[in-house]
Coordinates of N, CA and C and ligand atoms in Angstrom, one line a residue:
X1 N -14.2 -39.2 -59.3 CA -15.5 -39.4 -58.5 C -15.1 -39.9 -57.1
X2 N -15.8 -39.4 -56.3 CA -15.5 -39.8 -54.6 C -16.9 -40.3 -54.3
X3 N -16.7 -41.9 -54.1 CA -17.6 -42.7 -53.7 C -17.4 -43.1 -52.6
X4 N -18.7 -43.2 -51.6 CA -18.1 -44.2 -50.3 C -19.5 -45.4 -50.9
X5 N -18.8 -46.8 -50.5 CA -19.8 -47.9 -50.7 C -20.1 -48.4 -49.1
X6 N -21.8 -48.5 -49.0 CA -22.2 -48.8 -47.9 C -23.1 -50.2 -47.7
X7 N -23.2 -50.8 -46.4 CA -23.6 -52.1 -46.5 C -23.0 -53.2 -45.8
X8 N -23.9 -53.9 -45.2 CA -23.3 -54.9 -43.7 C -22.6 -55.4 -44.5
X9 N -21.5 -56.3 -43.1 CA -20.4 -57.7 -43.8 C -21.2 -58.3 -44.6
X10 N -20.7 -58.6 -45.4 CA -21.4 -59.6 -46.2 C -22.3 -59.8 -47.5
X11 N -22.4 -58.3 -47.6 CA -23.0 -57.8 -48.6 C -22.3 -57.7 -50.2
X12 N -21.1 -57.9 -49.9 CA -20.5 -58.1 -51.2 C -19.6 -56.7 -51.3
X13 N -19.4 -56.0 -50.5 CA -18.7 -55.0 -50.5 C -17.6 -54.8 -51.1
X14 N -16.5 -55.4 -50.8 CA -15.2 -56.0 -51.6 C -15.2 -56.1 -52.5
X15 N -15.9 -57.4 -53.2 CA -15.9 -57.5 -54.4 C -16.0 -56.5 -55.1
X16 N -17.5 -56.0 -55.0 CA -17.4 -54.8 -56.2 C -17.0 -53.5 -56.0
X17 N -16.6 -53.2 -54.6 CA -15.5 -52.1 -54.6 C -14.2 -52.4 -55.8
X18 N -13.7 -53.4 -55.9 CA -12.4 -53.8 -56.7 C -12.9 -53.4 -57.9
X19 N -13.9 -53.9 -58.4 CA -14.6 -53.8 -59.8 C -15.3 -52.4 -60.1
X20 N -16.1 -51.7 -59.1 CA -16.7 -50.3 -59.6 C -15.5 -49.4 -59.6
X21 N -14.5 -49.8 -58.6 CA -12.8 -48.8 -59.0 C -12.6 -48.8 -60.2
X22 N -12.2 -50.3 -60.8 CA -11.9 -50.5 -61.9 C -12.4 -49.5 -62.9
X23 N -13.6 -49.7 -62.8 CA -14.6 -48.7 -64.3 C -14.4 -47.3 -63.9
X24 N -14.5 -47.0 -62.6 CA -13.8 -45.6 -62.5 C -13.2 -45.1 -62.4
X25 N -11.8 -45.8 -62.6 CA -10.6 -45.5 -62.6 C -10.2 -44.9 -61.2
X26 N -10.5 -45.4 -60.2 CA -10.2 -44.9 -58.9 C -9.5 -45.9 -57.8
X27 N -8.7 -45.7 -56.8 CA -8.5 -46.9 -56.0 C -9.9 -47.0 -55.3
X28 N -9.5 -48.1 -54.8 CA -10.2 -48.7 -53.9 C -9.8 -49.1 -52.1
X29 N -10.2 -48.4 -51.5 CA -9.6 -48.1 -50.3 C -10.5 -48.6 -49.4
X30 N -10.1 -49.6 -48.6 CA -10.4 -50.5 -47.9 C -9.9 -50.9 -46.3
X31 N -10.8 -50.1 -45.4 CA -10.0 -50.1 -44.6 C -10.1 -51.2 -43.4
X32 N -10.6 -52.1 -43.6 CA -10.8 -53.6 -43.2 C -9.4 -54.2 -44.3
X33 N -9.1 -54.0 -45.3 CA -7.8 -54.9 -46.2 C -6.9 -54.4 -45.4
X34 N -6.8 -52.9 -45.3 CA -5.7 -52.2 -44.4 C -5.5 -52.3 -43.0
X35 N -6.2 -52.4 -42.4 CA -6.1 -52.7 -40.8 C -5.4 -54.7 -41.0
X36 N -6.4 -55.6 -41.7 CA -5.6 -57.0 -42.1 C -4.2 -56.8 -42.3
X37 N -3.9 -56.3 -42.9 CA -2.5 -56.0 -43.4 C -1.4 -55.8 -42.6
X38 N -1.8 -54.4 -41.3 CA -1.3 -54.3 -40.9 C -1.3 -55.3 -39.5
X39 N -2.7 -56.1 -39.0 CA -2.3 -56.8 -38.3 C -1.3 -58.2 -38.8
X40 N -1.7 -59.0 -40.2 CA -0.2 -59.2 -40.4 C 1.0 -59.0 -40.5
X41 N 1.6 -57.7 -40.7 CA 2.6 -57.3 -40.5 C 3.2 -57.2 -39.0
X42 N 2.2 -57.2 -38.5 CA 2.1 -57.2 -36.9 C 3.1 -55.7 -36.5
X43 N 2.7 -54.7 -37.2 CA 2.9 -53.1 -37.4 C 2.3 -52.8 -35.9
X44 N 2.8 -51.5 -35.1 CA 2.0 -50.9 -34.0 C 0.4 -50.7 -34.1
X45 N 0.0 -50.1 -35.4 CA -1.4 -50.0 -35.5 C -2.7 -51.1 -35.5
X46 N -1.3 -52.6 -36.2 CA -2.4 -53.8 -36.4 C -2.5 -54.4 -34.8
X47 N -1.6 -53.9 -34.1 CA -1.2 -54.9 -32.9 C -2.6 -54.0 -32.1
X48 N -2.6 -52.7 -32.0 CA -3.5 -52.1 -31.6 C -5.3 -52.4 -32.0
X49 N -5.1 -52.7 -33.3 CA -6.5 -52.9 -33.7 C -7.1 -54.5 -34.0
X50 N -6.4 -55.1 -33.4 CA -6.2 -56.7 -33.6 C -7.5 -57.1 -32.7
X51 N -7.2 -56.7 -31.4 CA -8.2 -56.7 -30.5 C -9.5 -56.8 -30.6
X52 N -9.8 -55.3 -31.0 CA -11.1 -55.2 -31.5 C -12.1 -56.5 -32.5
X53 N -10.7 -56.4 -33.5 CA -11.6 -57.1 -35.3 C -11.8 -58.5 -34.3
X54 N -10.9 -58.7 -33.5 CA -11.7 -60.0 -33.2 C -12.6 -60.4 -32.5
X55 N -13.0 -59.3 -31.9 CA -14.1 -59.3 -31.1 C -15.2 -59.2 -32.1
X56 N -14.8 -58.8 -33.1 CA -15.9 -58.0 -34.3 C -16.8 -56.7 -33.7
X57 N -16.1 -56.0 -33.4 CA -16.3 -55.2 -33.0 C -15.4 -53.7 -33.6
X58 N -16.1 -52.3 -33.5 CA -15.6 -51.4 -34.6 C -14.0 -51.2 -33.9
X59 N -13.0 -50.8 -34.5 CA -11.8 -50.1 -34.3 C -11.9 -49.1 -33.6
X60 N -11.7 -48.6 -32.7 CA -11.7 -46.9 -32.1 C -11.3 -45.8 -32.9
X61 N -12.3 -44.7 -32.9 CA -12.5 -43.5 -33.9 C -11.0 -43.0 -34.1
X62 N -10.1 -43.1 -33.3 CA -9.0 -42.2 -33.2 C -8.1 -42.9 -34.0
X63 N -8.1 -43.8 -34.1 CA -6.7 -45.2 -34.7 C -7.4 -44.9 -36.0
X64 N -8.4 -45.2 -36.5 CA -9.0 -45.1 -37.6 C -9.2 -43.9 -38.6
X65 N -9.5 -42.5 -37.5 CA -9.6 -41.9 -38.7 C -8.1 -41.2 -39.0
X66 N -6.9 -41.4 -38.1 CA -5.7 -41.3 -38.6 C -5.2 -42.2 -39.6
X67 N -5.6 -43.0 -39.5 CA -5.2 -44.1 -41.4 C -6.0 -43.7 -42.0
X68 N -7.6 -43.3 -42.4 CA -7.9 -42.9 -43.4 C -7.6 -41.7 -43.8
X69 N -7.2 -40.4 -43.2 CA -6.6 -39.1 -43.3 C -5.0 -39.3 -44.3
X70 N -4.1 -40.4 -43.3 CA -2.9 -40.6 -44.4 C -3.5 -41.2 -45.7
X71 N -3.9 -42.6 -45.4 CA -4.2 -43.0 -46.9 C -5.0 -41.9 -48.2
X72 N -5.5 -40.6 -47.1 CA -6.8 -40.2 -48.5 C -5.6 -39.1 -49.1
X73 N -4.5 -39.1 -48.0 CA -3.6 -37.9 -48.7 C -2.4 -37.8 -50.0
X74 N -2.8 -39.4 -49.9 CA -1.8 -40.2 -50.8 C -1.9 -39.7 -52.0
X75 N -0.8 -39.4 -53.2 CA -1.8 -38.8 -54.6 C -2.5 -39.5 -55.0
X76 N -2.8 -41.1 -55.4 CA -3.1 -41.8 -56.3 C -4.9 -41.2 -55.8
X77 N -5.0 -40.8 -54.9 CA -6.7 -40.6 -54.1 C -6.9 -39.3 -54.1
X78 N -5.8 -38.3 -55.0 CA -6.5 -37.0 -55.3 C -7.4 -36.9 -55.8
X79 N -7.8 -37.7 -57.0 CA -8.4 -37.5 -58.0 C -10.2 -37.8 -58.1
X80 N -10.0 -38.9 -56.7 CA -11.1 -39.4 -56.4 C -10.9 -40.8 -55.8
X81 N -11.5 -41.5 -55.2 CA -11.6 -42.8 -54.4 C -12.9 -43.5 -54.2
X82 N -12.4 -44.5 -54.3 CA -14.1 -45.4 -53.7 C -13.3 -46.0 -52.1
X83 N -14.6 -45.6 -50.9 CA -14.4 -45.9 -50.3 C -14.9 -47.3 -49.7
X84 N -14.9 -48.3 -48.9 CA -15.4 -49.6 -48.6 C -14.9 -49.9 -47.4
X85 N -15.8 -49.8 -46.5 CA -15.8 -49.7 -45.0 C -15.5 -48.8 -44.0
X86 N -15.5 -47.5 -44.8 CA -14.9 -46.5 -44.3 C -16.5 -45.3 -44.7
X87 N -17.1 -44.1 -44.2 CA -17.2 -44.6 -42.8 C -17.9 -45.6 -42.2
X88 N -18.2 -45.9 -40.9 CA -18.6 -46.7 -40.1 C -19.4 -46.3 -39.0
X89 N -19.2 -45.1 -38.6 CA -19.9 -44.5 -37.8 C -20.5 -42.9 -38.4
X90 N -21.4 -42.3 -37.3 CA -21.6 -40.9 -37.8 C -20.3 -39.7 -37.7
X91 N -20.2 -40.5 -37.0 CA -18.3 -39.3 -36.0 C -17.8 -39.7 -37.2
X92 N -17.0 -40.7 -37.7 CA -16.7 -41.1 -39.0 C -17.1 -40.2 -40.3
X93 N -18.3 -40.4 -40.4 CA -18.8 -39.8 -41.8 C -18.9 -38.0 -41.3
X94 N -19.0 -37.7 -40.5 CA -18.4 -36.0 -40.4 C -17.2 -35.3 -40.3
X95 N -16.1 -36.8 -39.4 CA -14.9 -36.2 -39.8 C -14.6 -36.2 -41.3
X96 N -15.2 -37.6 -42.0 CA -14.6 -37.3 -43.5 C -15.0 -35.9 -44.3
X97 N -16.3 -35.8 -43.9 CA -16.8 -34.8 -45.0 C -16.4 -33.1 -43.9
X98 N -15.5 -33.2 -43.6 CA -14.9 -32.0 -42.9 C -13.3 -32.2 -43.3
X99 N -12.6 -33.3 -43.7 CA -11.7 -33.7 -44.0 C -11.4 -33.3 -45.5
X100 N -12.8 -33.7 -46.2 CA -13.0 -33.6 -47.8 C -12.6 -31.8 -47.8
X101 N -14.0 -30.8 -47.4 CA -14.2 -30.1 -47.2 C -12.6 -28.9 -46.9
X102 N -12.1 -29.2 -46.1 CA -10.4 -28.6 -46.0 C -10.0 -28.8 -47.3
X103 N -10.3 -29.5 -48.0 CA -9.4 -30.2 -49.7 C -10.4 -29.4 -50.8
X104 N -11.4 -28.8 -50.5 CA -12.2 -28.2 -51.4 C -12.6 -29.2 -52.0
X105 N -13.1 -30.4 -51.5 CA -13.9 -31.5 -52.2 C -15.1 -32.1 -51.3
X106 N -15.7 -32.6 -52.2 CA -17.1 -33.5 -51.2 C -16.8 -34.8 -52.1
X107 N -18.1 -35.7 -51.5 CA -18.1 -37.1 -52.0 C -19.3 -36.1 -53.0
X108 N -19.1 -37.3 -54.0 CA -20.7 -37.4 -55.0 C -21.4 -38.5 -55.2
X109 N -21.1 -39.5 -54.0 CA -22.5 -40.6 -54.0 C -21.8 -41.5 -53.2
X110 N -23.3 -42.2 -52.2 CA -23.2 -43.3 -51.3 C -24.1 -44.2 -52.2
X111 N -23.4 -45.2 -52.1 CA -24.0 -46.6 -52.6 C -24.2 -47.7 -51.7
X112 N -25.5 -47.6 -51.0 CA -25.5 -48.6 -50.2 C -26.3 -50.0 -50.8
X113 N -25.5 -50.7 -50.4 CA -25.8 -52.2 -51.0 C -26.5 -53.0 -49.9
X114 N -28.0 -53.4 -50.4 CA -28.8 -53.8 -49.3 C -29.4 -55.5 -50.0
X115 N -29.0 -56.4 -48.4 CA -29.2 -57.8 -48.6 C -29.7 -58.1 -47.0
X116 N -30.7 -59.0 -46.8 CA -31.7 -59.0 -45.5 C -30.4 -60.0 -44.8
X117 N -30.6 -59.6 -43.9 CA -30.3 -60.1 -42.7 C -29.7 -61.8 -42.8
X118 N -30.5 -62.5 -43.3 CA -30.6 -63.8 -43.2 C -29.8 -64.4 -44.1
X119 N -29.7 -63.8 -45.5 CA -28.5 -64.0 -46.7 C -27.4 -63.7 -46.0
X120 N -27.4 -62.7 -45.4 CA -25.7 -62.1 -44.6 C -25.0 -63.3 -44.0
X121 N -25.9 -63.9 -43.4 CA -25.5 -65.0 -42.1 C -25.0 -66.5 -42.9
X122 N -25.7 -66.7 -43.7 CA -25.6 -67.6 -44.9 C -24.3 -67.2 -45.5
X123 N -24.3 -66.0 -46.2 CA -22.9 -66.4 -46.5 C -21.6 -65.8 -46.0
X124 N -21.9 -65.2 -44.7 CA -20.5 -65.0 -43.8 C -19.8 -66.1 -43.2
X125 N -20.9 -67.4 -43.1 CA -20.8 -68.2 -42.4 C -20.1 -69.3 -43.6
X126 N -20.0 -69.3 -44.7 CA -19.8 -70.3 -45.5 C -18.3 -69.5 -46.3
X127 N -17.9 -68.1 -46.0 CA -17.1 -67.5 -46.7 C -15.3 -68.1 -46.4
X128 N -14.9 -68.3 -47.3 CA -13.4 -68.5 -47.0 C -12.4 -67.6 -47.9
X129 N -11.2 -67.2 -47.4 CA -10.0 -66.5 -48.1 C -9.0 -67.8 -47.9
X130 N -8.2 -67.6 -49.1 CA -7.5 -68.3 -49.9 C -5.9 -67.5 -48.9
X131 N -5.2 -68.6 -47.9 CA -3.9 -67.6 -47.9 C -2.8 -68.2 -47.8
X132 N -2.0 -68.7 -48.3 CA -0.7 -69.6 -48.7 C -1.4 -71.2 -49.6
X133 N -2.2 -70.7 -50.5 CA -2.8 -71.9 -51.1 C -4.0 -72.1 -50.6
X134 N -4.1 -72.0 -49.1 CA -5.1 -72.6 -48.6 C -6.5 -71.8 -48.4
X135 N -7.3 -72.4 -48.3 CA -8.7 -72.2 -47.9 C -8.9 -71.9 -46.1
X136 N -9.5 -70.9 -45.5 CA -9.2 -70.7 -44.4 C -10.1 -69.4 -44.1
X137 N -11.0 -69.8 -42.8 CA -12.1 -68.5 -42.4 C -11.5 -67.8 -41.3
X138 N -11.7 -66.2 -41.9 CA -11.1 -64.8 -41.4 C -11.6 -65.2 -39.5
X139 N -10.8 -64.9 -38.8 CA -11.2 -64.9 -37.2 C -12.7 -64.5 -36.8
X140 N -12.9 -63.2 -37.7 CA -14.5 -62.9 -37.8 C -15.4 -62.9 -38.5
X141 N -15.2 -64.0 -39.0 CA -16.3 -64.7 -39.6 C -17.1 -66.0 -38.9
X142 N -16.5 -66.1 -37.8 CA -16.8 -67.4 -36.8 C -18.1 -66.9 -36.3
X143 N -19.1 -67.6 -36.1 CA -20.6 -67.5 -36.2 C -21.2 -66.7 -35.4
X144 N -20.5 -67.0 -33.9 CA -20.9 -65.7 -32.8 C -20.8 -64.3 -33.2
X145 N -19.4 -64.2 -33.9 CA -18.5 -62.9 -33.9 C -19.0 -62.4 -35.4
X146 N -19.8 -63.0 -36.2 CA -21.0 -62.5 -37.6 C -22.3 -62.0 -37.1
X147 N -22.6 -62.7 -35.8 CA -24.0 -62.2 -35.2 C -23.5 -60.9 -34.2
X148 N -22.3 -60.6 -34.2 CA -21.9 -59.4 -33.1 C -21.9 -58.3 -33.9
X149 N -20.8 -58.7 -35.4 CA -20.8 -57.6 -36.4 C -22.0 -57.2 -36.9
X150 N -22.9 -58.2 -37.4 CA -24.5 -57.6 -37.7 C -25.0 -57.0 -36.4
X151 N -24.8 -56.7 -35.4 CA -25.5 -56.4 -34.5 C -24.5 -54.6 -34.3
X152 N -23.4 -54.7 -34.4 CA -22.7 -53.6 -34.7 C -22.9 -52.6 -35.5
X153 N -23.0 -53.5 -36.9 CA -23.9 -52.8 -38.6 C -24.8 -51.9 -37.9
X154 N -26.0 -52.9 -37.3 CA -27.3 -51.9 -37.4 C -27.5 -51.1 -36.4
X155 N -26.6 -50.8 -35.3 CA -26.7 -49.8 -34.3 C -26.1 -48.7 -34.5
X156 N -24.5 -48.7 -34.9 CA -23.7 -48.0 -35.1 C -23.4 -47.9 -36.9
X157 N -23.5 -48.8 -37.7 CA -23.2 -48.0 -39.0 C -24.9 -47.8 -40.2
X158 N -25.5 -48.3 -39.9 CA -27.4 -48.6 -40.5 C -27.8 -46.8 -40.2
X159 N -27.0 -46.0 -39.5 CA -27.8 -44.8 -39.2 C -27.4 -44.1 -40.1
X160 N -26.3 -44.8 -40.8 CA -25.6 -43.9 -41.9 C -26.4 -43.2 -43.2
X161 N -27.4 -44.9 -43.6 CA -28.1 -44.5 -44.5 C -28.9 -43.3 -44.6
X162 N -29.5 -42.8 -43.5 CA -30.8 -41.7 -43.1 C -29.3 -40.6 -43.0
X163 N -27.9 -40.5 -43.1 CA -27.3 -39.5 -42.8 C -27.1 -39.2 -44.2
X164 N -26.9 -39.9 -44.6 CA -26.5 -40.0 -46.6 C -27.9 -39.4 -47.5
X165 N -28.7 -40.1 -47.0 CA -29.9 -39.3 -47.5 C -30.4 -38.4 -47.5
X166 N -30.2 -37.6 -46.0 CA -30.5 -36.1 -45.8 C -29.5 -35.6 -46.5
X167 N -28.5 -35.9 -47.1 CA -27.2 -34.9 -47.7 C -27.9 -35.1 -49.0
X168 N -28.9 -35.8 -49.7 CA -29.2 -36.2 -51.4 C -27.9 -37.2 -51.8
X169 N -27.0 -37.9 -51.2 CA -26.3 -38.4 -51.6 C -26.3 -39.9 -51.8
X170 N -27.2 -40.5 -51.1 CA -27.6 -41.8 -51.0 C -28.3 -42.6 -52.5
X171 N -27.6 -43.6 -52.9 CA -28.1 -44.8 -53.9 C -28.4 -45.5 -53.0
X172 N -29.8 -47.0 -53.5 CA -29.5 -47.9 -52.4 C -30.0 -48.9 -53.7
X173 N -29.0 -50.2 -53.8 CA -29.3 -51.1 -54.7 C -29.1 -52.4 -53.9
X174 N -30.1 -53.2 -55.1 CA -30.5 -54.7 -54.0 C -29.0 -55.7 -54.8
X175 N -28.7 -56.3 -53.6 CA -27.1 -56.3 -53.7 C -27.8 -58.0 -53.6
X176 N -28.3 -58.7 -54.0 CA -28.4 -60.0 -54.2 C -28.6 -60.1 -55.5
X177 N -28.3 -61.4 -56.2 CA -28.1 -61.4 -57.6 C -26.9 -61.8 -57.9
X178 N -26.3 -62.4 -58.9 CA -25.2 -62.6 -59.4 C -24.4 -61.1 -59.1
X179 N -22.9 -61.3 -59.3 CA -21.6 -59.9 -59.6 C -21.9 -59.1 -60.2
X180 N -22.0 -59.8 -61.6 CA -22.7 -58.9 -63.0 C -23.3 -58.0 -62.1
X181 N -24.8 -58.9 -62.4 CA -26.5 -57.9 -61.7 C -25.8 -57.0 -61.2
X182 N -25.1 -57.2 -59.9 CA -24.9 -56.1 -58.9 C -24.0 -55.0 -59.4
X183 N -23.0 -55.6 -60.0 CA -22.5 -54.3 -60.9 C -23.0 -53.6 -61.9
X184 N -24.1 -54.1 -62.2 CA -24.6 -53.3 -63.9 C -25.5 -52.1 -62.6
X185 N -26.2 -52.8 -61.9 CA -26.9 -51.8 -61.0 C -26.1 -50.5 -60.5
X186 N -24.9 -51.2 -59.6 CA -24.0 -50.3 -59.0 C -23.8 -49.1 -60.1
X187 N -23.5 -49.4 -61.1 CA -23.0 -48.5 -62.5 C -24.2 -47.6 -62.6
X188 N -25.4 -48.1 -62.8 CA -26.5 -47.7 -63.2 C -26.6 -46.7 -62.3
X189 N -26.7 -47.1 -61.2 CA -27.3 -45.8 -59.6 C -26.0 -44.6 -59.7
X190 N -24.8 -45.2 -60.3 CA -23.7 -43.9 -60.1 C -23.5 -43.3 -61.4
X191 N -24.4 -44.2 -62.4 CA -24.7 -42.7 -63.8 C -23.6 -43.2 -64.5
X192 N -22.9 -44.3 -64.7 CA -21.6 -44.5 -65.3 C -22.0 -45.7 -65.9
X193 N -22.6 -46.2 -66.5 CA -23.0 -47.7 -67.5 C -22.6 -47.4 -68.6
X194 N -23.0 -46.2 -69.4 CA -22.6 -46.3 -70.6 C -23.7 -46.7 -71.0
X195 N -24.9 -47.5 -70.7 CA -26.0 -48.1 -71.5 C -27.2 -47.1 -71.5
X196 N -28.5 -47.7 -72.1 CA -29.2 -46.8 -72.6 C -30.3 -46.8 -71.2
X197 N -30.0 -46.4 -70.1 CA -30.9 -46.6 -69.1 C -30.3 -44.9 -68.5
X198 N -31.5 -44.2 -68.2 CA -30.8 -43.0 -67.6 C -29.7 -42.2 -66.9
X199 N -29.3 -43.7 -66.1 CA -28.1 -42.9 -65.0 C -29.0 -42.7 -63.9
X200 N -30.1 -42.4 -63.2 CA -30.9 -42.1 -62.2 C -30.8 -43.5 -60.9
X201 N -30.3 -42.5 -60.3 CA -30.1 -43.7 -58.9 C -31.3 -44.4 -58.8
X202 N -30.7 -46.3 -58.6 CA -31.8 -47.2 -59.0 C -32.3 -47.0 -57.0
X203 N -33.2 -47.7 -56.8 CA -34.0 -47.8 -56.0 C -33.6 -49.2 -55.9
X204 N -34.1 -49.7 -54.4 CA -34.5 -50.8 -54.4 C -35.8 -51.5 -54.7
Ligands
ADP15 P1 -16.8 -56.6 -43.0 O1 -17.4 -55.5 -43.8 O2 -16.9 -57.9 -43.6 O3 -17.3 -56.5 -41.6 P2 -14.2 -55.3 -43.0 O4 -13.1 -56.0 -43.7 O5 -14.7 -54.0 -43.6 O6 -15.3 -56.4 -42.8 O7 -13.8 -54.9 -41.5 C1 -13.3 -55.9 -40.6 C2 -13.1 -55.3 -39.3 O8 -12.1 -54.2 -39.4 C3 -14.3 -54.7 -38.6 O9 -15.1 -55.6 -38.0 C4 -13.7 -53.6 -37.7 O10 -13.2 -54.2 -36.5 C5 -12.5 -53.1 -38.5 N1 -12.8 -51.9 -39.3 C6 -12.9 -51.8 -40.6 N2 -13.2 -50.5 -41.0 C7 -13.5 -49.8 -39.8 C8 -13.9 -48.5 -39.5 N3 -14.2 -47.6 -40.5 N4 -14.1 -48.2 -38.3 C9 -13.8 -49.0 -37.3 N5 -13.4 -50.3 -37.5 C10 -13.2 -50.7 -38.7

């Protein structure tokens, strides 16, 4: 299955990328973990894109869609992938599905995870990563640089949803709620629960 998961910082993205991989036996490809990575490594690509994340602001189209083209060519991602944070833009979401398209493949579902505005801020602003033991907030998570990325989300990646939808490919589930909740939903909108509920992409 080739999922992309969609939905501002903060929405819980990550998380249940890790977990709806899991049940689908798919990686989980993350191109905010990957760009981090590489700016710790302090690699040519992180040193290049370091800039940006800290402004909170998007990566430039060209740096970006050359890491998602290597990583999707990887085998473990033949078989299918969940995407999470990837695309971001419309240029984004046409190179992929022309990228797919060369491979004789399409995606079969956007899942966008929808939480208002005001929850986002609440918990971007309270979020911490764990890194040599410690408790410690990501450079863009700092309050200004959360109201720049939500301000980014809705101009440049929010048009996504109306792009996803005119293809019929769009789920949109309400992403507030405990992990569970949001995963039994996630499952439910991508027809993979296993339980006695249709499979029919949930609504919000
Ligand atoms: P969040 O969803 O919490 O904003 P991510 O971990 O997905 O965080 O991304 C962090 C940063 O990495 C973004 O603010 C951006 O600078 C960069 N980034 C990640 N994915 C992309 C992408 N597809 N295009 C451009 N920049 C990206």
């Amino acid at each position: 299955m080739r999922v992309v998961l969609l939905g501002p910082p903060g929405a819980g993205k990550g998380t249940q990328a890790q977990i709806i991989a899991g049940e689908l036996s798919v990686p989980a490809i993350s191109t905010g973990d990957i760009f981090r990575a590489n700016v710790s490594g302090q690699t040519e690509l992180g040193l290049k894109a370091k800039t940006y994340m800290d402004a909170g602001d998007l990566v430039p189209d060209e740096i970006t869609l050359a890491m998602v083209k290597d990583r999707l060519a990887e085998p473990d991602a033949k078989a299918g992938f969940l995407l999470d944070g990837f695309p971001r833009t419309i240029a984004q979401a046409e190179q992929l599905r022309s990228s797919l398209h060369d491979l004789g493949n399409a995606l079969d579902r956007v899942l966008e995870l929808v939480v208002d505005e005001e929850e986002l801020v609440r918990r971007l602003s309270g979020r911490r990563m764990v890194v040599d033991g410690q408790e410690v907030q990501r450079d863009d998570d700092k309050p200004e640089t959360v109201r720049h990325r939500l301000k980014v989300y809705r101009e440049q990646t929010a048009p996504l949803s109306g792009f996803y939808d005119s293809e019929g490919l769009l789920a949109r589930i309400d992403a507030i709620g405990s992990v569970e909740e949001v995963t039994a939903r996630a499952l439910r909108a991508l027809g993979v629960d296993g339980g006695d509920e249709s499979g029919q992409p949930a609504s919000v």
